[in-house]
Coordinates of C-alpha atoms and ligand atoms in Angstrom, one line a residue:
M279 CA -15.2 5.8 -22.5
S280 CA -12.0 6.7 -24.3
D281 CA -9.0 4.6 -25.0
L282 CA -7.0 3.8 -21.9
H283 CA -3.8 5.0 -23.5
E284 CA -5.1 8.4 -24.3
P285 CA -3.6 10.9 -21.9
A286 CA -6.1 12.1 -19.3
L287 CA -6.1 15.7 -20.4
S288 CA -4.8 17.8 -23.3
D289 CA -1.8 20.0 -22.9
E290 CA -3.8 23.0 -22.1
W291 CA -5.5 21.7 -18.9
E292 CA -4.1 20.7 -15.6
L293 CA -5.7 18.2 -13.2
V294 CA -6.1 19.3 -9.5
V295 CA -7.0 16.5 -7.1
G296 CA -7.4 16.4 -3.3
L297 CA -8.3 13.2 -1.6
E298 CA -10.3 12.5 1.5
V299 CA -9.8 9.0 2.8
H300 CA -11.9 7.5 5.6
V301 CA -10.2 4.7 7.4
E302 CA -11.9 2.4 9.9
L303 CA -9.8 1.8 13.0
A304 CA -9.2 -1.7 14.0
T305 CA -10.2 -1.3 17.7
Q306 CA -12.0 -4.0 19.6
T307 CA -15.0 -1.7 20.4
K308 CA -16.7 1.2 18.8
L309 CA -15.8 4.9 19.3
F310 CA -18.3 5.8 22.1
C311 CA -19.7 2.6 23.4
G312 CA -18.7 -1.0 24.3
C313 CA -20.3 -2.6 21.2
A314 CA -18.0 -4.9 19.2
N315 CA -16.3 -3.2 16.3
E316 CA -16.5 -6.1 14.0
F317 CA -18.2 -6.9 10.7
S318 CA -21.4 -8.9 11.2
T319 CA -23.7 -10.3 8.5
E320 CA -26.6 -10.2 10.8
P321 CA -28.0 -6.6 10.8
N322 CA -28.4 -4.6 14.0
T323 CA -26.7 -7.1 16.3
N324 CA -23.7 -5.0 17.4
V325 CA -25.8 -2.1 18.7
C326 CA -26.7 -0.4 22.0
P327 CA -28.6 2.8 23.0
T328 CA -25.4 4.9 22.5
C329 CA -24.6 3.9 18.9
L330 CA -28.3 3.8 18.0
G331 CA -28.4 7.5 19.2
L332 CA -31.3 6.9 21.7
P333 CA -32.2 10.0 23.8
G334 CA -30.4 10.1 27.1
S335 CA -27.5 7.8 26.1
L336 CA -24.0 9.3 26.6
P337 CA -20.8 8.7 24.7
V338 CA -17.5 7.6 26.3
M339 CA -14.4 8.1 24.3
N340 CA -12.5 5.0 23.2
E341 CA -8.9 5.6 24.4
T342 CA -7.4 3.1 21.9
A343 CA -9.1 4.9 19.0
V344 CA -7.5 8.2 20.0
E345 CA -4.1 6.5 20.3
F346 CA -4.5 4.9 16.9
A347 CA -5.5 8.2 15.4
M348 CA -2.4 9.9 16.9
R349 CA -0.2 7.1 15.7
L350 CA -1.5 7.6 12.2
G351 CA -1.1 11.3 12.5
R352 CA 2.5 11.0 13.6
A353 CA 3.2 8.4 10.8
L354 CA 2.0 11.1 8.4
G355 CA 4.3 13.7 10.0
C356 CA 1.4 15.7 11.5
D357 CA 1.5 17.8 14.6
V358 CA -0.8 16.4 17.3
H359 CA -2.9 19.1 18.9
P360 CA -5.4 19.3 21.7
S361 CA -8.7 18.7 20.1
V362 CA -12.4 18.9 20.6
M363 CA -15.2 16.8 19.3
A364 CA -18.0 18.5 17.4
R365 CA -21.5 17.8 16.2
K366 CA -22.0 17.9 12.4
N367 CA -25.8 18.2 12.0
Y368 CA -27.6 16.6 9.2
F369 CA -30.6 14.3 8.7
Y370 CA -30.0 10.9 7.3
P371 CA -31.6 7.7 8.4
D372 CA -28.3 5.9 9.0
M373 CA -27.3 8.4 11.6
A374 CA -30.2 8.3 14.1
K375 CA -28.9 11.1 16.3
D376 CA -29.2 13.5 13.3
F377 CA -25.6 14.5 13.8
Q378 CA -22.2 12.9 13.3
T379 CA -19.8 13.3 16.2
T380 CA -16.6 14.4 14.5
Q381 CA -13.9 17.0 14.8
Y382 CA -14.2 20.4 13.1
D383 CA -11.9 23.4 13.7
Q384 CA -9.7 21.7 16.3
P385 CA -8.8 18.3 14.8
T386 CA -6.3 15.9 16.5
N387 CA -3.7 15.9 13.6
R388 CA -2.7 18.7 11.3
D389 CA -0.1 19.7 8.7
G390 CA 1.5 16.4 7.7
E391 CA 2.7 15.1 4.4
L392 CA 2.8 11.8 2.5
A393 CA 5.8 11.1 0.2
L394 CA 5.0 8.9 -2.7
A395 CA 7.5 6.2 -3.9
D396 CA 8.8 8.5 -6.6
G397 CA 9.5 11.2 -4.2
T398 CA 6.5 13.5 -4.9
V399 CA 5.2 15.0 -1.6
V400 CA 1.5 15.5 -1.0
G401 CA 0.5 17.8 1.8
I402 CA -1.9 16.5 4.5
E403 CA -4.2 19.2 5.8
R404 CA -5.6 17.2 8.7
A405 CA -6.4 13.7 10.0
H406 CA -9.4 13.9 12.3
I407 CA -11.3 11.4 14.4
E408 CA -15.0 10.8 13.8
E409 CA -17.6 8.1 14.0
D410 CA -18.9 6.0 11.1
A411 CA -22.6 6.0 10.1
G412 CA -24.8 3.0 9.7
K413 CA -25.6 1.5 6.4
T414 CA -28.8 2.0 4.3
T415 CA -29.9 -0.4 1.7
H416 CA -32.4 0.9 -0.8
V417 CA -34.5 -2.0 -2.1
G418 CA -36.1 -2.0 -5.5
G419 CA -35.4 0.3 -8.4
G420 CA -31.7 0.9 -9.1
G421 CA -30.6 0.7 -5.5
R422 CA -30.8 4.5 -5.2
I423 CA -33.2 6.2 -2.8
N424 CA -35.2 8.0 -5.4
D425 CA -36.8 4.9 -7.0
A426 CA -36.6 2.5 -4.1
T427 CA -39.7 0.6 -2.9
Y428 CA -38.4 0.7 0.7
S429 CA -35.1 1.1 2.6
L430 CA -33.4 -0.9 5.3
V431 CA -31.0 0.4 7.9
D432 CA -28.3 -1.6 9.6
Y433 CA -26.6 0.2 12.6
N434 CA -23.8 -2.3 13.1
R435 CA -21.4 0.2 11.5
A436 CA -22.8 3.2 13.4
G437 CA -20.2 4.5 15.8
V438 CA -17.2 2.6 14.4
P439 CA -14.1 4.8 14.8
L440 CA -12.8 6.5 11.7
V441 CA -9.9 8.7 10.9
E442 CA -10.5 11.0 7.9
I443 CA -7.3 12.0 6.2
V444 CA -7.7 15.1 4.1
S445 CA -4.9 15.9 1.6
H446 CA -4.2 19.3 0.1
P447 CA -5.2 19.6 -3.5
D448 CA -1.6 18.8 -4.4
I449 CA -2.2 15.9 -6.7
R450 CA -1.7 16.6 -10.5
T451 CA -1.9 13.2 -12.1
V452 CA -4.1 10.1 -12.0
E453 CA -1.0 8.0 -11.3
H454 CA -0.1 10.1 -8.2
A455 CA -3.7 9.8 -6.9
K456 CA -3.4 6.1 -7.1
A457 CA 0.1 6.0 -5.6
Y458 CA -1.1 8.2 -2.7
V459 CA -3.9 5.7 -1.8
S460 CA -1.6 2.7 -2.1
E461 CA 1.1 4.4 0.0
L462 CA -1.4 5.4 2.6
R463 CA -2.6 1.8 2.7
N464 CA 1.0 0.6 3.2
I465 CA 1.4 3.0 6.1
L466 CA -1.9 2.0 7.7
L467 CA -0.9 -1.7 7.5
A468 CA 2.7 -1.0 8.8
I469 CA 1.4 0.8 11.9
A470 CA -1.4 -1.7 12.4
V471 CA -4.3 0.7 12.9
S472 CA -6.6 -0.6 10.2
D473 CA -6.9 -3.5 7.8
A474 CA -7.4 -0.9 5.1
K475 CA -9.4 -3.0 2.7
M476 CA -11.0 -0.8 0.1
E477 CA -13.1 -3.6 -1.3
E478 CA -14.7 -4.2 2.1
G479 CA -15.1 -0.5 2.9
S480 CA -12.6 -0.2 5.8
M481 CA -10.8 2.3 3.6
R482 CA -13.0 4.7 1.6
V483 CA -11.7 7.3 -0.8
D484 CA -13.5 10.4 -2.0
A485 CA -11.8 12.5 -4.7
N486 CA -12.2 16.2 -5.1
V487 CA -11.5 16.9 -8.7
S488 CA -11.2 20.1 -10.7
V489 CA -9.2 21.3 -13.7
R490 CA -7.5 24.6 -14.6
P491 CA -5.6 26.0 -17.5
V492 CA -2.0 25.0 -17.4
G493 CA 0.1 27.8 -15.8
S494 CA -2.8 29.1 -13.7
D495 CA -2.8 28.6 -9.9
E496 CA -6.5 29.2 -9.4
L497 CA -8.6 26.6 -7.8
R498 CA -11.8 26.1 -9.9
T499 CA -15.1 24.5 -8.9
R500 CA -14.5 21.0 -7.7
C501 CA -16.7 18.0 -7.7
E502 CA -16.5 15.4 -5.0
L503 CA -16.5 11.8 -6.3
K504 CA -17.9 9.2 -3.9
N505 CA -18.4 5.4 -4.0
I506 CA -14.9 4.6 -5.3
N507 CA -14.0 1.1 -4.1
S508 CA -10.7 0.3 -5.7
I509 CA -7.5 2.0 -6.7
R510 CA -8.3 1.2 -10.3
S511 CA -11.7 2.7 -10.0
L512 CA -10.2 5.8 -8.5
G513 CA -8.1 6.3 -11.6
R514 CA -11.0 5.8 -13.9
A515 CA -13.2 8.1 -11.9
I516 CA -10.7 11.0 -11.8
E517 CA -10.0 10.7 -15.5
Y518 CA -13.7 10.7 -16.4
E519 CA -14.5 13.6 -14.2
A520 CA -11.6 15.8 -15.3
R521 CA -12.5 15.2 -18.9
R522 CA -16.1 16.1 -18.1
H523 CA -15.0 19.5 -16.6
V524 CA -12.8 20.2 -19.6
D525 CA -15.7 19.5 -22.0
L526 CA -17.9 21.8 -20.0
Y527 CA -15.4 24.7 -20.0
E528 CA -14.6 24.2 -23.7
S529 CA -18.3 24.5 -24.6
G530 CA -18.6 27.7 -22.6
E531 CA -20.2 26.1 -19.5
A532 CA -18.9 25.3 -16.0
P533 CA -19.3 22.5 -13.6
R534 CA -21.5 23.0 -10.5
Q535 CA -20.0 22.3 -7.1
E536 CA -21.6 19.0 -6.2
T537 CA -21.1 15.5 -4.9
R538 CA -21.1 12.9 -7.6
H539 CA -21.6 9.2 -7.5
W540 CA -19.1 7.1 -9.4
D541 CA -20.8 4.3 -11.4
E542 CA -18.1 1.7 -12.0
D543 CA -20.1 -0.4 -14.3
G544 CA -21.2 2.5 -16.5
G545 CA -17.8 4.1 -16.3
R546 CA -19.2 7.5 -15.5
S547 CA -20.2 9.8 -12.7
T548 CA -23.7 11.0 -12.0
A549 CA -24.9 14.0 -10.1
G550 CA -25.7 13.6 -6.4
R551 CA -26.6 16.3 -3.9
S552 CA -25.3 19.8 -4.5
K553 CA -22.4 20.1 -2.1
E554 CA -23.2 21.7 1.3
D555 CA -20.9 24.3 2.7
A556 CA -19.6 23.9 6.2
D557 CA -22.2 26.5 7.4
D558 CA -25.0 24.2 6.4
Y559 CA -23.9 21.7 9.0
R560 CA -24.2 24.1 12.0
Y561 CA -21.1 22.6 13.6
F562 CA -20.8 23.1 17.4
Q563 CA -18.7 21.6 20.1
E564 CA -19.9 18.3 21.5
P565 CA -21.1 19.0 25.0
D566 CA -21.1 15.4 26.1
L567 CA -17.3 14.8 25.6
V568 CA -14.4 16.5 27.2
P569 CA -11.6 17.9 24.9
L570 CA -8.7 15.6 24.1
A571 CA -5.5 16.9 25.5
P572 CA -2.6 14.5 24.8
T573 CA 0.6 15.2 26.7
A574 CA 4.0 15.6 25.2
E575 CA 5.0 12.4 26.9
Q576 CA 2.1 10.5 25.2
V577 CA 3.2 11.8 21.8
A578 CA 6.8 10.9 22.5
E579 CA 5.7 7.4 23.5
I580 CA 3.9 7.0 20.2
D581 CA 6.9 8.2 18.3
A582 CA 9.2 5.9 20.2
A583 CA 7.0 2.9 19.3
M584 CA 6.7 3.8 15.7
P585 CA 7.7 1.0 13.4
V586 CA 10.0 1.6 10.4
L587 CA 7.6 3.0 7.7
P588 CA 7.4 1.8 4.1
A589 CA 9.4 4.7 2.7
A590 CA 12.3 4.0 5.0
R591 CA 12.0 0.3 4.4
R592 CA 12.3 0.9 0.6
A593 CA 15.3 3.2 1.2
R594 CA 17.0 0.6 3.3
L595 CA 16.7 -2.0 0.5
G596 CA 17.5 0.6 -2.2
A597 CA 20.8 1.4 -0.5
L598 CA 21.8 -2.3 -0.7
S599 CA 20.8 -2.9 -4.3
S600 CA 20.4 -1.4 -7.7
V601 CA 17.0 -2.7 -8.7
A602 CA 14.3 -0.5 -10.1
D603 CA 12.0 1.4 -7.7
D604 CA 8.9 -0.7 -8.5
V605 CA 10.7 -3.8 -7.3
L606 CA 11.3 -2.1 -3.9
V607 CA 7.7 -1.0 -3.8
T608 CA 6.3 -4.5 -4.5
V609 CA 8.6 -6.2 -2.0
V610 CA 7.9 -3.8 0.8
E611 CA 4.2 -3.7 0.0
R612 CA 4.0 -7.5 0.3
G613 CA 6.0 -7.3 3.6
Q614 CA 8.8 -9.4 2.2
D615 CA 11.5 -6.8 2.9
M616 CA 12.7 -8.4 6.1
L617 CA 13.0 -11.7 4.3
A618 CA 15.1 -10.0 1.6
L619 CA 17.3 -8.2 4.1
G620 CA 17.9 -11.4 6.0
A621 CA 19.0 -13.3 2.8
I622 CA 21.2 -10.4 1.8
E623 CA 22.8 -10.3 5.2
V624 CA 23.9 -14.0 5.0
G625 CA 25.6 -13.3 1.7
A626 CA 23.1 -13.7 -1.2
D627 CA 23.3 -11.2 -4.1
P628 CA 20.9 -8.3 -3.3
D629 CA 19.6 -7.7 -6.8
K630 CA 19.1 -11.4 -7.4
V631 CA 17.2 -11.8 -4.1
L632 CA 14.9 -8.9 -4.8
T633 CA 14.2 -9.8 -8.4
R634 CA 13.5 -13.4 -7.5
I635 CA 11.2 -12.3 -4.7
Q636 CA 9.3 -9.8 -6.9
N637 CA 8.9 -12.2 -9.8
D638 CA 8.3 -15.5 -8.1
L639 CA 7.1 -15.0 -4.5
A640 CA 3.7 -13.4 -5.3
V641 CA 1.9 -15.7 -2.9
D642 CA -0.2 -15.1 0.2
E643 CA 1.8 -17.5 2.3
W644 CA 5.6 -17.7 2.3
S645 CA 6.3 -18.4 6.0
S646 CA 8.1 -21.6 5.1
V647 CA 10.7 -19.5 3.2
N648 CA 13.3 -18.0 5.5
A649 CA 16.4 -15.9 5.0
E650 CA 18.8 -18.8 5.1
T651 CA 16.9 -21.1 2.7
L652 CA 16.3 -18.2 0.3
A653 CA 20.0 -17.3 0.4
V654 CA 20.9 -20.9 -0.4
L655 CA 18.5 -20.9 -3.4
I656 CA 19.9 -17.6 -4.7
Q657 CA 23.4 -19.0 -4.3
M658 CA 22.5 -22.2 -6.2
E659 CA 21.2 -20.0 -9.0
S660 CA 24.2 -17.7 -8.9
V661 CA 26.7 -20.5 -9.3
G662 CA 24.6 -22.1 -12.1
E663 CA 23.4 -25.1 -10.1
L664 CA 19.9 -24.0 -11.0
S665 CA 18.7 -22.3 -14.1
A666 CA 16.3 -19.4 -13.7
T667 CA 13.3 -21.6 -14.5
Q668 CA 14.4 -24.2 -12.0
A669 CA 15.0 -21.6 -9.3
K670 CA 11.5 -20.4 -9.9
Q671 CA 10.1 -23.9 -9.4
V672 CA 12.2 -24.5 -6.3
L673 CA 11.1 -21.3 -4.7
A674 CA 7.4 -22.1 -5.4
D675 CA 7.9 -25.5 -3.7
M676 CA 9.8 -23.8 -0.8
A677 CA 6.8 -21.5 -0.3
A678 CA 4.5 -24.4 -0.3
G679 CA 6.6 -26.0 2.4
L680 CA 7.6 -29.1 0.4
H681 CA 10.6 -31.1 1.6
G682 CA 10.7 -29.0 4.7
G683 CA 11.3 -25.9 2.5
D684 CA 14.9 -27.1 1.9
P685 CA 16.0 -25.9 -1.6
R686 CA 18.6 -28.6 -2.0
A687 CA 16.2 -31.4 -1.1
I688 CA 13.6 -29.8 -3.5
A689 CA 16.2 -29.5 -6.3
A690 CA 17.3 -33.1 -5.7
F691 CA 13.7 -34.3 -5.8
H692 CA 13.2 -32.7 -9.2
G693 CA 16.5 -34.1 -10.4
F694 CA 17.9 -30.5 -10.8
E695 CA 21.2 -31.4 -9.0
A696 CA 22.6 -32.9 -12.2
M697 CA 23.1 -29.3 -13.3
E698 CA 25.9 -28.9 -10.8
S699 CA 28.8 -30.6 -12.5
D700 CA 27.8 -29.1 -15.9
A701 CA 27.7 -25.6 -14.4
L702 CA 31.0 -26.1 -12.7
E703 CA 32.5 -27.3 -16.0
V704 CA 31.2 -24.2 -17.7
L705 CA 32.8 -22.1 -15.0
V706 CA 36.1 -23.9 -15.3
D707 CA 36.2 -23.6 -19.1
Q708 CA 35.6 -19.9 -18.7
L709 CA 38.4 -19.5 -16.2
I710 CA 40.8 -21.4 -18.4
S711 CA 40.1 -19.1 -21.4
D712 CA 40.3 -16.0 -19.1
H713 CA 43.8 -17.1 -17.7
P714 CA 45.7 -18.8 -20.6
D715 CA 49.1 -18.2 -19.0
E716 CA 48.2 -19.7 -15.7
W717 CA 46.6 -22.6 -17.5
T718 CA 49.9 -23.2 -19.5
R719 CA 51.8 -23.2 -16.2
F720 CA 49.3 -25.7 -14.8
T721 CA 49.4 -28.1 -17.8
G722 CA 53.1 -27.7 -18.8
G723 CA 54.9 -26.6 -15.6
D724 CA 56.8 -28.6 -13.0
D725 CA 55.1 -30.0 -9.9
S726 CA 55.5 -26.9 -7.9
D727 CA 53.9 -24.8 -10.7
R728 CA 51.1 -27.3 -11.1
K729 CA 50.4 -27.2 -7.4
K730 CA 50.5 -23.4 -7.3
M731 CA 48.2 -23.1 -10.3
Q732 CA 45.8 -25.7 -9.0
G733 CA 45.5 -23.5 -5.9
F734 CA 45.0 -20.4 -8.2
F735 CA 42.2 -22.0 -10.2
T736 CA 40.5 -23.5 -7.1
G737 CA 40.6 -20.1 -5.4
Q738 CA 39.0 -18.4 -8.4
I739 CA 36.3 -21.0 -8.6
M740 CA 35.6 -20.7 -4.9
K741 CA 35.5 -17.0 -5.2
A742 CA 33.0 -17.1 -8.1
T743 CA 30.8 -19.7 -6.4
K744 CA 31.2 -18.0 -3.0
G745 CA 32.6 -21.3 -1.6
Q746 CA 29.7 -23.4 -2.8
A747 CA 31.7 -25.5 -5.3
D748 CA 32.8 -29.0 -4.2
G749 CA 36.6 -28.9 -3.9
R750 CA 37.1 -32.6 -5.0
A751 CA 34.9 -32.1 -8.1
V752 CA 37.1 -29.0 -9.0
A753 CA 40.3 -31.0 -8.6
E754 CA 38.9 -33.8 -10.7
L755 CA 37.7 -31.4 -13.5
L756 CA 41.1 -29.6 -13.6
G757 CA 42.9 -32.9 -13.9
R758 CA 40.6 -34.1 -16.6
K759 CA 40.9 -30.9 -18.6
S760 CA 44.7 -30.9 -18.5
K761 CA 45.0 -34.3 -20.2
Ligands
ZN849 ZN1 -23.1 0.6 20.8
MN850 MN1 -15.9 12.4 7.1

């Protein structure tokens, strides 16, 4: 494999990527039967005649799955259409019916878009409902069917509801491909339709990759990369595949349209089956299920209940602060934006709040940190009661729930409160040198001048510390400095 810093492609070639993402919906039961939709380590325990595809069994559509699918569609800006289920015919042992019940020419969601954090917009062709297949394990050999001694099939996953989100081939860089998947994941989590865990297979990404000469708008032969199980892996796979295509073209050959298997350990893709065209699947309408015909009211209800999506949440924080985009991305991705907004609302400095959260609240559990205590911490840091290092330590202890999560108690416990008078003195010295005339009136003037100037300096300090300074300590400091 080439150096990571090497650009993916030379100047003459452009990358063209479309992504197909399968997402398992977090419903209680499967798509067409009452079996539990939950991961089980014991094979073939969440099964019934319907999801085993036994003759005579009939599917019943899961209403929640349809609702989740429509919610996802609307979150991606799709139009929701009346739709029909279809049979996609193929033989594979993990789909005992010998067809997958999916949607074909009349999918539920069409024509949406996904805006990446940097503003790039990727078109969504469709987001359709379908069932998952079971899982085959090839035992012996390299884990592939060709050299296996025998294979085992687990139908626990068969019939789990999926939405497949198909993008247009609008993606031009590896970074955008990765950003697309992570933004889609953020949306899925925000609308609570899936746990979207790539590593556990509840979100699976296939990448259609091709290349073309820069300046051309043709779509050349694409290969579909499968078995990608992390965002990092997605980047590596696309980069490898694009370079493979360029190498073929530059040596006078061309890639074949095929499915390719990404080998993460080997850092390369290997040929799978040559890709079928839609004709090969002999799609036809599923006769055992009625068409889905959501009403305008149902769609309106879904829209009304839509939570604020990650892009809007980033924009909301962005309007209040001047931090870099990646800070907003991280804070929203971790779901810490409400915490940040709360702290800003009670008066803490927005940039300091966001930066402190991004840098020092990368923990799984922060429920013992709330807007008020975070604002107090930021305030203590702003006025110099805490150094940056100390603030970091205090925040870690707050997140761990020590001393009731109270930043003052934690700072006192560490002996950090000694900083306060020093910090105040630094501030007073600064004010004295910034306002020499006022200081002369304070030290050399009559009683009324002195009183007035004491009020002036105290006011300045209170303003600088947002009222956090101790008034008596200020008076004492001013008195001491004037002697
Ligand atoms: Zn079942
Ligand atoms: Mn699919």
